[in-house]
Short mmCIF file of C-alpha atoms and ligand atoms in Angstrom, two decimals:
data_model
loop_
_atom_site.label_atom_id
_atom_site.label_comp_id
_atom_site.label_asym_id
_atom_site.label_seq_id
_atom_site.Cartn_x
_atom_site.Cartn_y
_atom_site.Cartn_z
CA MET A 1 -13.27 -17.63 -19.38
CA SER A 2 -12.31 -13.97 -19.33
CA ILE A 3 -9.38 -12.85 -17.19
CA TRP A 4 -11.58 -10.31 -15.44
CA GLN A 5 -13.81 -13.11 -14.14
CA SER A 6 -11.00 -15.29 -12.79
CA GLU A 7 -11.05 -15.65 -9.00
CA GLU A 8 -7.30 -15.15 -9.11
CA PHE A 9 -7.55 -11.76 -10.83
CA ASP A 10 -6.46 -9.06 -8.40
CA ASN A 11 -6.28 -5.93 -10.52
CA HIS A 12 -3.15 -7.22 -12.25
CA GLU A 13 -1.48 -4.43 -14.18
CA GLN A 14 -0.66 -6.37 -17.31
CA VAL A 15 -1.15 -9.86 -18.70
CA CYS A 16 0.54 -10.91 -21.96
CA PHE A 17 -0.16 -13.96 -24.08
CA PHE A 18 2.55 -15.15 -26.45
CA SER A 19 2.50 -17.79 -29.11
CA ASP A 20 5.06 -18.99 -31.60
CA GLN A 21 3.70 -21.70 -33.85
CA GLU A 22 7.08 -22.84 -35.16
CA THR A 23 8.37 -23.84 -31.73
CA ASN A 24 5.02 -24.78 -30.12
CA LEU A 25 5.50 -21.97 -27.63
CA ARG A 26 2.45 -20.78 -25.74
CA ALA A 27 3.21 -18.58 -22.77
CA ILE A 28 1.46 -16.23 -20.37
CA VAL A 29 3.20 -13.47 -18.43
CA ALA A 30 1.25 -11.90 -15.59
CA ILE A 31 2.49 -8.69 -14.00
CA HIS A 32 0.60 -8.19 -10.76
CA SER A 33 2.17 -4.96 -9.55
CA THR A 34 5.06 -2.66 -10.29
CA ALA A 35 4.14 -0.27 -7.46
CA ARG A 36 7.36 -1.06 -5.58
CA GLY A 37 9.60 -1.58 -8.60
CA PRO A 38 9.99 -3.77 -11.68
CA ALA A 39 8.14 -7.06 -11.43
CA ALA A 40 10.22 -10.19 -10.90
CA GLY A 41 9.20 -13.83 -10.97
CA GLY A 42 10.32 -17.16 -12.37
CA THR A 43 9.02 -19.04 -15.38
CA ARG A 44 7.03 -22.20 -14.70
CA PHE A 45 7.07 -24.70 -17.58
CA LYS A 46 4.44 -27.42 -17.27
CA SER A 47 1.33 -28.89 -18.81
CA TYR A 48 -2.01 -27.79 -17.49
CA PRO A 49 -5.33 -29.65 -17.79
CA THR A 50 -6.85 -26.44 -19.25
CA ASP A 51 -5.60 -23.05 -20.43
CA ASP A 52 -7.78 -21.39 -17.77
CA LEU A 53 -5.80 -23.19 -15.07
CA ALA A 54 -2.53 -21.97 -16.63
CA LEU A 55 -3.86 -18.41 -16.54
CA ASP A 56 -5.03 -18.84 -12.92
CA ASP A 57 -1.57 -20.10 -11.98
CA ALA A 58 0.14 -17.10 -13.58
CA LEU A 59 -2.26 -14.69 -11.85
CA ARG A 60 -1.95 -16.36 -8.43
CA LEU A 61 1.81 -16.83 -8.52
CA SER A 62 2.47 -13.27 -9.71
CA ARG A 63 0.47 -11.85 -6.81
CA ALA A 64 2.39 -14.12 -4.44
CA MET A 65 5.62 -12.66 -5.86
CA SER A 66 4.39 -9.12 -5.14
CA TYR A 67 3.76 -10.12 -1.52
CA LYS A 68 7.05 -11.97 -1.19
CA SER A 69 9.17 -9.12 -2.57
CA ALA A 70 7.32 -6.47 -0.56
CA LEU A 71 7.82 -8.33 2.72
CA ALA A 72 11.46 -8.96 1.86
CA GLY A 73 11.93 -5.20 1.64
CA LEU A 74 12.89 -5.41 -2.02
CA PRO A 75 12.27 -2.57 -4.45
CA LEU A 76 10.51 -5.07 -6.70
CA GLY A 77 7.02 -5.84 -7.87
CA GLY A 78 5.52 -9.22 -8.62
CA GLY A 79 5.20 -11.12 -11.88
CA LYS A 80 5.29 -14.67 -13.14
CA ALA A 81 5.48 -16.47 -16.47
CA VAL A 82 4.08 -19.83 -17.42
CA ILE A 83 4.91 -21.80 -20.53
CA ILE A 84 2.15 -24.28 -21.31
CA GLY A 85 3.28 -27.79 -22.27
CA ASP A 86 5.39 -30.71 -21.11
CA PRO A 87 9.00 -29.46 -21.06
CA ARG A 88 10.27 -32.99 -21.77
CA GLU A 89 8.34 -32.95 -25.04
CA ILE A 90 8.50 -29.40 -26.35
CA LYS A 91 11.43 -27.63 -24.71
CA SER A 92 14.02 -26.68 -27.34
CA ARG A 93 16.70 -24.05 -27.81
CA GLU A 94 14.52 -22.37 -30.45
CA LEU A 95 11.54 -22.24 -28.08
CA LEU A 96 13.67 -20.69 -25.33
CA LEU A 97 15.01 -18.06 -27.74
CA ALA A 98 11.49 -17.25 -28.96
CA PHE A 99 10.36 -16.92 -25.33
CA GLY A 100 13.40 -14.72 -24.58
CA ARG A 101 12.48 -12.39 -27.44
CA PHE A 102 8.94 -12.07 -26.09
CA ILE A 103 10.24 -11.26 -22.60
CA ASP A 104 12.54 -8.67 -24.16
CA ARG A 105 9.53 -7.07 -25.82
CA ILE A 106 7.90 -6.50 -22.42
CA GLY A 107 10.94 -4.40 -21.54
CA ASN A 108 12.19 -3.22 -18.20
CA VAL A 109 9.01 -3.78 -16.17
CA PHE A 110 9.55 -7.55 -15.86
CA ALA A 111 12.42 -9.99 -15.43
CA THR A 112 12.25 -13.75 -15.06
CA GLY A 113 14.33 -16.73 -13.97
CA GLU A 114 14.16 -20.42 -13.07
CA ASP A 115 11.17 -22.22 -11.58
CA VAL A 116 9.48 -25.62 -11.90
CA GLY A 117 10.47 -27.16 -15.26
CA PHE A 118 12.79 -24.26 -16.07
CA SER A 119 16.51 -24.47 -15.26
CA VAL A 120 19.46 -22.10 -14.93
CA ALA A 121 20.67 -23.47 -18.30
CA ASP A 122 17.34 -22.45 -19.88
CA VAL A 123 17.67 -18.96 -18.40
CA GLU A 124 21.15 -18.70 -19.90
CA VAL A 125 19.82 -19.49 -23.38
CA MET A 126 17.24 -16.71 -22.99
CA HIS A 127 20.02 -14.39 -21.87
CA GLU A 128 21.42 -14.54 -25.43
CA VAL A 129 18.44 -12.45 -26.60
CA THR A 130 17.33 -10.48 -23.54
CA PRO A 131 18.96 -8.85 -20.51
CA TYR A 132 15.74 -9.27 -18.52
CA VAL A 133 16.65 -12.54 -16.81
CA GLY A 134 18.10 -13.25 -13.37
CA GLY A 135 19.65 -16.31 -11.76
CA THR A 136 22.27 -17.16 -14.38
CA SER A 137 25.37 -18.93 -13.09
CA LYS A 138 27.24 -15.59 -13.23
CA GLY A 139 24.90 -14.01 -10.65
CA ALA A 140 24.70 -14.56 -6.89
CA GLY A 141 25.10 -18.32 -7.40
CA ASP A 142 23.01 -21.19 -6.05
CA PRO A 143 19.89 -19.54 -4.51
CA SER A 144 19.50 -22.36 -1.97
CA ILE A 145 22.60 -21.08 -0.12
CA HIS A 146 20.88 -17.74 0.44
CA THR A 147 17.51 -19.35 1.16
CA ALA A 148 19.16 -21.38 3.93
CA THR A 149 20.81 -18.26 5.38
CA GLY A 150 17.44 -16.50 5.34
CA VAL A 151 15.78 -19.45 7.07
CA LEU A 152 18.40 -19.24 9.80
CA HIS A 153 17.62 -15.55 10.37
CA GLY A 154 13.93 -16.49 10.51
CA LEU A 155 14.59 -19.30 12.99
CA ARG A 156 16.33 -16.79 15.26
CA ALA A 157 13.13 -14.72 15.32
CA VAL A 158 10.98 -17.79 16.00
CA ALA A 159 13.24 -19.09 18.78
CA GLU A 160 13.28 -15.67 20.41
CA PHE A 161 9.56 -14.94 20.12
CA ARG A 162 8.16 -18.36 20.99
CA LEU A 163 10.84 -19.81 23.26
CA GLY A 164 12.64 -16.76 24.60
CA ARG A 165 15.91 -18.11 23.22
CA LYS A 166 18.81 -15.99 21.98
CA ASN A 167 20.77 -18.95 20.56
CA PHE A 168 20.12 -22.49 19.35
CA GLU A 169 22.38 -24.29 21.82
CA GLY A 170 20.69 -27.45 23.09
CA MET A 171 17.43 -26.77 21.23
CA THR A 172 15.87 -29.59 19.16
CA PHE A 173 14.94 -29.08 15.52
CA ALA A 174 13.05 -31.58 13.36
CA VAL A 175 14.21 -31.04 9.79
CA GLN A 176 11.95 -32.56 7.13
CA GLY A 177 13.93 -32.86 3.87
CA LEU A 178 17.71 -32.71 3.57
CA GLY A 179 18.00 -31.29 0.06
CA SER A 180 19.77 -28.16 -1.13
CA VAL A 181 18.18 -25.96 1.54
CA GLY A 182 17.40 -28.48 4.31
CA TRP A 183 20.93 -29.87 4.44
CA ARG A 184 22.43 -26.40 4.77
CA VAL A 185 19.92 -25.43 7.46
CA ALA A 186 20.77 -28.64 9.35
CA GLN A 187 24.48 -27.89 9.02
CA HIS A 188 24.07 -24.36 10.41
CA LEU A 189 21.93 -25.60 13.29
CA HIS A 190 24.40 -28.35 14.13
CA ASP A 191 27.25 -25.81 14.09
CA ALA A 192 25.22 -23.68 16.51
CA GLY A 193 24.92 -26.56 18.99
CA ALA A 194 21.38 -27.73 18.23
CA GLU A 195 20.12 -31.32 18.36
CA LEU A 196 18.68 -32.61 15.09
CA ILE A 197 15.91 -35.03 14.20
CA VAL A 198 15.75 -35.58 10.44
CA ALA A 199 13.71 -37.36 7.77
CA ASP A 200 14.15 -37.71 4.04
CA VAL A 201 12.87 -40.19 1.46
CA ASP A 202 16.51 -40.49 0.38
CA ALA A 203 18.12 -42.80 2.96
CA GLU A 204 21.62 -41.83 1.86
CA ARG A 205 21.00 -38.28 3.10
CA THR A 206 19.64 -39.31 6.48
CA THR A 207 22.53 -41.74 7.00
CA ARG A 208 24.97 -38.94 6.23
CA ALA A 209 23.15 -36.64 8.68
CA GLN A 210 23.39 -39.36 11.31
CA GLU A 211 27.13 -39.66 10.75
CA ILE A 212 28.00 -35.97 10.39
CA PHE A 213 25.52 -34.28 12.74
CA GLY A 214 24.72 -37.15 15.10
CA ALA A 215 21.09 -36.66 13.98
CA THR A 216 18.25 -38.94 15.01
CA VAL A 217 16.51 -40.34 11.93
CA MET A 218 12.71 -40.54 11.76
CA ASP A 219 10.29 -42.03 9.29
CA THR A 220 9.07 -39.45 6.75
CA ASN A 221 5.46 -40.18 7.77
CA ASP A 222 6.10 -39.38 11.44
CA ILE A 223 8.52 -36.45 11.56
CA HIS A 224 5.78 -33.80 11.57
CA ALA A 225 4.49 -35.17 14.90
CA VAL A 226 7.82 -35.55 16.68
CA GLU A 227 8.51 -33.79 19.96
CA ALA A 228 10.88 -30.93 19.14
CA ASP A 229 11.25 -27.23 19.78
CA ILE A 230 10.84 -26.28 16.13
CA LEU A 231 9.61 -28.29 13.14
CA CYS A 232 11.45 -27.17 10.03
CA PRO A 233 9.71 -28.30 6.81
CA CYS A 234 12.21 -28.21 3.96
CA ALA A 235 10.69 -30.72 1.53
CA LEU A 236 7.12 -30.50 0.31
CA GLY A 237 4.17 -28.15 0.34
CA GLY A 238 0.89 -28.95 2.13
CA VAL A 239 2.56 -30.70 5.08
CA ILE A 240 0.35 -28.85 7.55
CA ASN A 241 -3.22 -29.89 6.83
CA MET A 242 -6.39 -30.66 8.74
CA SER A 243 -5.12 -34.10 9.76
CA THR A 244 -1.47 -33.25 10.56
CA ALA A 245 -2.05 -29.89 12.30
CA PRO A 246 -3.67 -31.50 15.39
CA GLN A 247 -0.72 -33.92 15.64
CA ILE A 248 2.10 -31.35 15.74
CA ARG A 249 4.03 -31.44 19.04
CA ALA A 250 6.65 -28.82 18.20
CA GLN A 251 6.22 -25.34 19.67
CA ALA A 252 6.76 -23.68 16.32
CA ILE A 253 6.94 -24.43 12.59
CA ALA A 254 9.45 -22.60 10.44
CA GLY A 255 11.16 -23.86 7.32
CA ALA A 256 11.89 -23.36 3.65
CA ALA A 257 9.18 -25.41 1.95
CA ASN A 258 6.71 -23.44 -0.16
CA ASN A 259 2.99 -23.46 0.71
CA GLN A 260 3.37 -25.45 3.93
CA LEU A 261 -0.22 -24.74 4.98
CA ALA A 262 -2.65 -26.81 2.92
CA SER A 263 -5.36 -24.27 3.83
CA PRO A 264 -5.81 -21.17 6.00
CA GLU A 265 -7.91 -23.36 8.35
CA ALA A 266 -4.84 -25.51 9.08
CA GLY A 267 -3.12 -22.28 10.16
CA VAL A 268 -6.02 -21.52 12.50
CA ILE A 269 -5.62 -24.95 14.16
CA LEU A 270 -1.95 -24.14 14.80
CA ALA A 271 -2.80 -20.75 16.26
CA ASP A 272 -5.49 -22.28 18.51
CA ARG A 273 -2.90 -24.79 19.74
CA ASN A 274 -0.39 -22.00 20.42
CA ILE A 275 2.01 -23.33 17.78
CA LEU A 276 3.82 -20.43 16.15
CA PHE A 277 3.89 -20.58 12.35
CA ALA A 278 6.43 -18.59 10.32
CA PRO A 279 4.76 -17.74 6.97
CA ASP A 280 6.85 -19.64 4.43
CA TYR A 281 7.00 -16.94 1.80
CA VAL A 282 8.59 -14.62 4.35
CA ILE A 283 11.17 -17.00 5.80
CA ASN A 284 12.14 -18.60 2.47
CA ALA A 285 12.67 -15.33 0.54
CA GLY A 286 16.48 -15.61 0.53
CA GLY A 287 16.60 -17.08 -2.99
CA VAL A 288 14.54 -14.24 -4.45
CA ILE A 289 16.57 -11.72 -2.48
CA SER A 290 19.77 -13.09 -3.98
CA GLY A 291 18.44 -12.30 -7.46
CA VAL A 292 18.27 -8.61 -6.71
CA GLU A 293 21.81 -7.91 -7.86
CA ALA A 294 20.95 -9.15 -11.34
CA MET A 295 17.91 -6.86 -11.41
CA GLN A 296 20.12 -3.89 -10.55
CA ASN A 297 22.26 -4.43 -13.61
CA MET A 298 19.45 -4.47 -16.15
CA PRO A 299 19.04 -1.68 -18.72
CA GLY A 300 16.84 1.22 -17.62
CA ARG A 301 17.43 0.55 -13.92
CA SER A 302 20.02 3.19 -13.16
CA ASN A 303 18.08 4.37 -10.11
CA PHE A 304 17.30 0.89 -8.82
CA ASP A 305 18.41 0.93 -5.24
CA ALA A 306 18.63 -2.13 -3.02
CA ALA A 307 20.60 -2.82 0.15
CA PRO A 308 23.45 -5.37 0.07
CA LEU A 309 22.49 -9.06 0.06
CA GLU A 310 23.51 -9.76 3.69
CA VAL A 311 21.47 -6.80 4.94
CA LEU A 312 18.40 -7.90 2.98
CA LEU A 313 18.71 -11.48 4.25
CA GLU A 314 18.97 -10.31 7.83
CA LYS A 315 15.74 -8.31 7.45
CA ILE A 316 13.85 -11.62 7.52
CA TYR A 317 14.49 -11.71 11.29
CA GLY A 318 12.92 -8.31 11.93
CA ARG A 319 10.07 -8.81 9.51
CA LEU A 320 9.03 -12.06 11.19
CA LEU A 321 9.13 -10.48 14.64
CA GLU A 322 6.93 -7.66 13.33
CA ILE A 323 4.46 -10.21 11.93
CA PHE A 324 4.37 -12.24 15.18
CA VAL A 325 3.83 -9.19 17.39
CA ARG A 326 1.08 -7.80 15.18
CA SER A 327 -0.69 -11.13 14.71
CA GLU A 328 -0.83 -11.61 18.46
CA LYS A 329 -2.17 -8.09 18.94
CA GLU A 330 -4.79 -8.40 16.21
CA ASN A 331 -5.63 -12.02 16.98
CA LEU A 332 -4.93 -13.11 13.41
CA THR A 333 -2.80 -15.98 12.14
CA PRO A 334 0.75 -14.97 11.17
CA GLU A 335 -0.12 -15.85 7.55
CA ALA A 336 -3.11 -13.48 7.53
CA THR A 337 -0.97 -10.76 9.12
CA ALA A 338 1.81 -11.24 6.57
CA ASN A 339 -0.72 -10.90 3.74
CA ALA A 340 -2.13 -7.73 5.30
CA ILE A 341 1.32 -6.15 5.71
CA ALA A 342 2.24 -7.07 2.13
CA LYS A 343 -0.92 -5.41 0.81
CA GLU A 344 -0.24 -2.28 2.86
CA LEU A 345 3.32 -2.07 1.53
CA ILE A 346 2.17 -2.49 -2.07
CA GLU A 347 -0.61 0.05 -1.72
CA SER A 348 1.50 2.63 0.11
CA LYS A 349 3.84 5.01 -1.68
CA PRO A 350 6.07 3.38 -4.31
CA VAL A 351 9.63 2.67 -3.21
CA LYS A 352 11.11 4.67 -6.09
CA GLU A 353 10.24 5.50 -9.67
CA PHE A 354 12.14 3.16 -11.97
CA ALA A 355 10.77 3.51 -15.49
P1 LIG B 401 15.53 -30.24 -2.99
O1 LIG B 401 14.80 -30.97 -4.05
O2 LIG B 401 16.99 -30.00 -3.13
O3 LIG B 401 15.32 -30.99 -1.59
C1 LIG B 401 14.12 -31.58 -1.19
C2 LIG B 401 14.49 -32.73 -0.25
O4 LIG B 401 13.29 -33.26 0.29
C3 LIG B 401 15.21 -33.89 -0.96
O5 LIG B 401 16.31 -34.32 -0.20
C4 LIG B 401 14.11 -34.95 -1.04
O6 LIG B 401 14.65 -36.28 -1.04
C5 LIG B 401 13.34 -34.67 0.23
N1 LIG B 401 11.97 -35.19 0.25
C6 LIG B 401 11.11 -35.37 -0.78
N2 LIG B 401 9.94 -35.88 -0.32
C7 LIG B 401 10.07 -35.99 1.02
C8 LIG B 401 9.21 -36.44 2.06
N3 LIG B 401 7.98 -36.89 1.80
N4 LIG B 401 9.66 -36.42 3.32
C9 LIG B 401 10.92 -35.97 3.61
N5 LIG B 401 11.79 -35.57 2.66
C10 LIG B 401 11.36 -35.56 1.38
O7 LIG B 401 14.73 -28.87 -2.79
P2 LIG B 401 15.26 -27.54 -2.09
O8 LIG B 401 15.80 -26.62 -3.11
O9 LIG B 401 16.07 -27.90 -0.90
O10 LIG B 401 13.87 -26.91 -1.61
C11 LIG B 401 13.17 -27.44 -0.50
C12 LIG B 401 11.84 -26.73 -0.33
O11 LIG B 401 12.06 -25.33 -0.16
C13 LIG B 401 10.89 -26.84 -1.53
O12 LIG B 401 9.56 -26.82 -1.08
C14 LIG B 401 11.17 -25.55 -2.31
O13 LIG B 401 10.05 -25.18 -3.10
C15 LIG B 401 11.38 -24.59 -1.18
N6 LIG B 401 12.19 -23.43 -1.53
C16 LIG B 401 13.45 -23.58 -2.02
C17 LIG B 401 14.21 -22.48 -2.36
C18 LIG B 401 15.61 -22.63 -2.89
O14 LIG B 401 16.33 -21.62 -2.96
N7 LIG B 401 16.05 -23.81 -3.27
C19 LIG B 401 13.67 -21.18 -2.20
C20 LIG B 401 12.37 -21.03 -1.67
C21 LIG B 401 11.65 -22.17 -1.35
#
């Protein structure tokens, strides 16, 4: 299939195909937009049933990165790389170096980092041959710390808009998933005086939450339907679907997990039931935001200008309020409103010339 016919093609600026026979490397880099600045996006390393699906993934994920960065107020565009193949079978130091040399060839319009199947250690190998990588251990550190901080700013907006609350004292949060982000979110909420209901497939984590936070533990199959002020999905995607959406009893849903809505229709059910949904790619942008420092230090970026990390993280609060107010006014779901604002930002005047 030709790129131009793909349903995921959205006038992407540049798509590169790389192959290196010696290391079995086959990679696609899609640059959706550099209107707001150099494109940034991680590298996904996985097998795909067909090459067309790999291309679709690169096209779709790179556009999502444009939206995410625009709404985070970053002077960045959107891009994404995929390496086709099972990383357990073909990942090697030589392959990573070959990939790094290809990324270097693209130059200062794209930088990449970790994603599914691609670790910080892999990024560091690439760094030996290209400066165009972010998220090494020398950068802003573990992105989940910043993602959790961003989620907290987002939860402030949700609590204020939906529940008229200025603090979390005495509110009840149902946290689904106590991993790198979820645990930190739970910790912050506990410190702020909130009550916690938690679920995780890892019983050790829920037991610890019970001991440390006095949390109530729920079955992983039931937590979405628990009575709480805010449901905070921090585990899997697709948790809000046509069968779970009618069961939600929380007043709002806001958490770190990617792609929480299985479909736009699930978002419509929430809106019809007056359950406020915080678009996940807006509230979970803290990790991407924390990579901005690395982007600033890349060659050819002398006029790259971004606000300090704390300021950028705090913007999540204001951006979500803007989305909620506008979605109410225009009678759209918050997700649809977020997409519309992202498009407007990308299509409006560029943030700054960078090339
Ligand atoms: P993680 O792997 O550290 O944590 C996930 C947690 O969810 C684990 O404790 C796991 O046991 C638990 N879990 C798995 N299946 C579950 C289920 N069915 N029910 C309840 N718990 C379950 O991942 P993370 O880094 O904390 O990320 C969490 C989510 O946030 C993911 O969807 C991720 O894509 C998204 N996200 C993370 C970041 C980041 O900076 N780490 C940034 C943006 C988005």
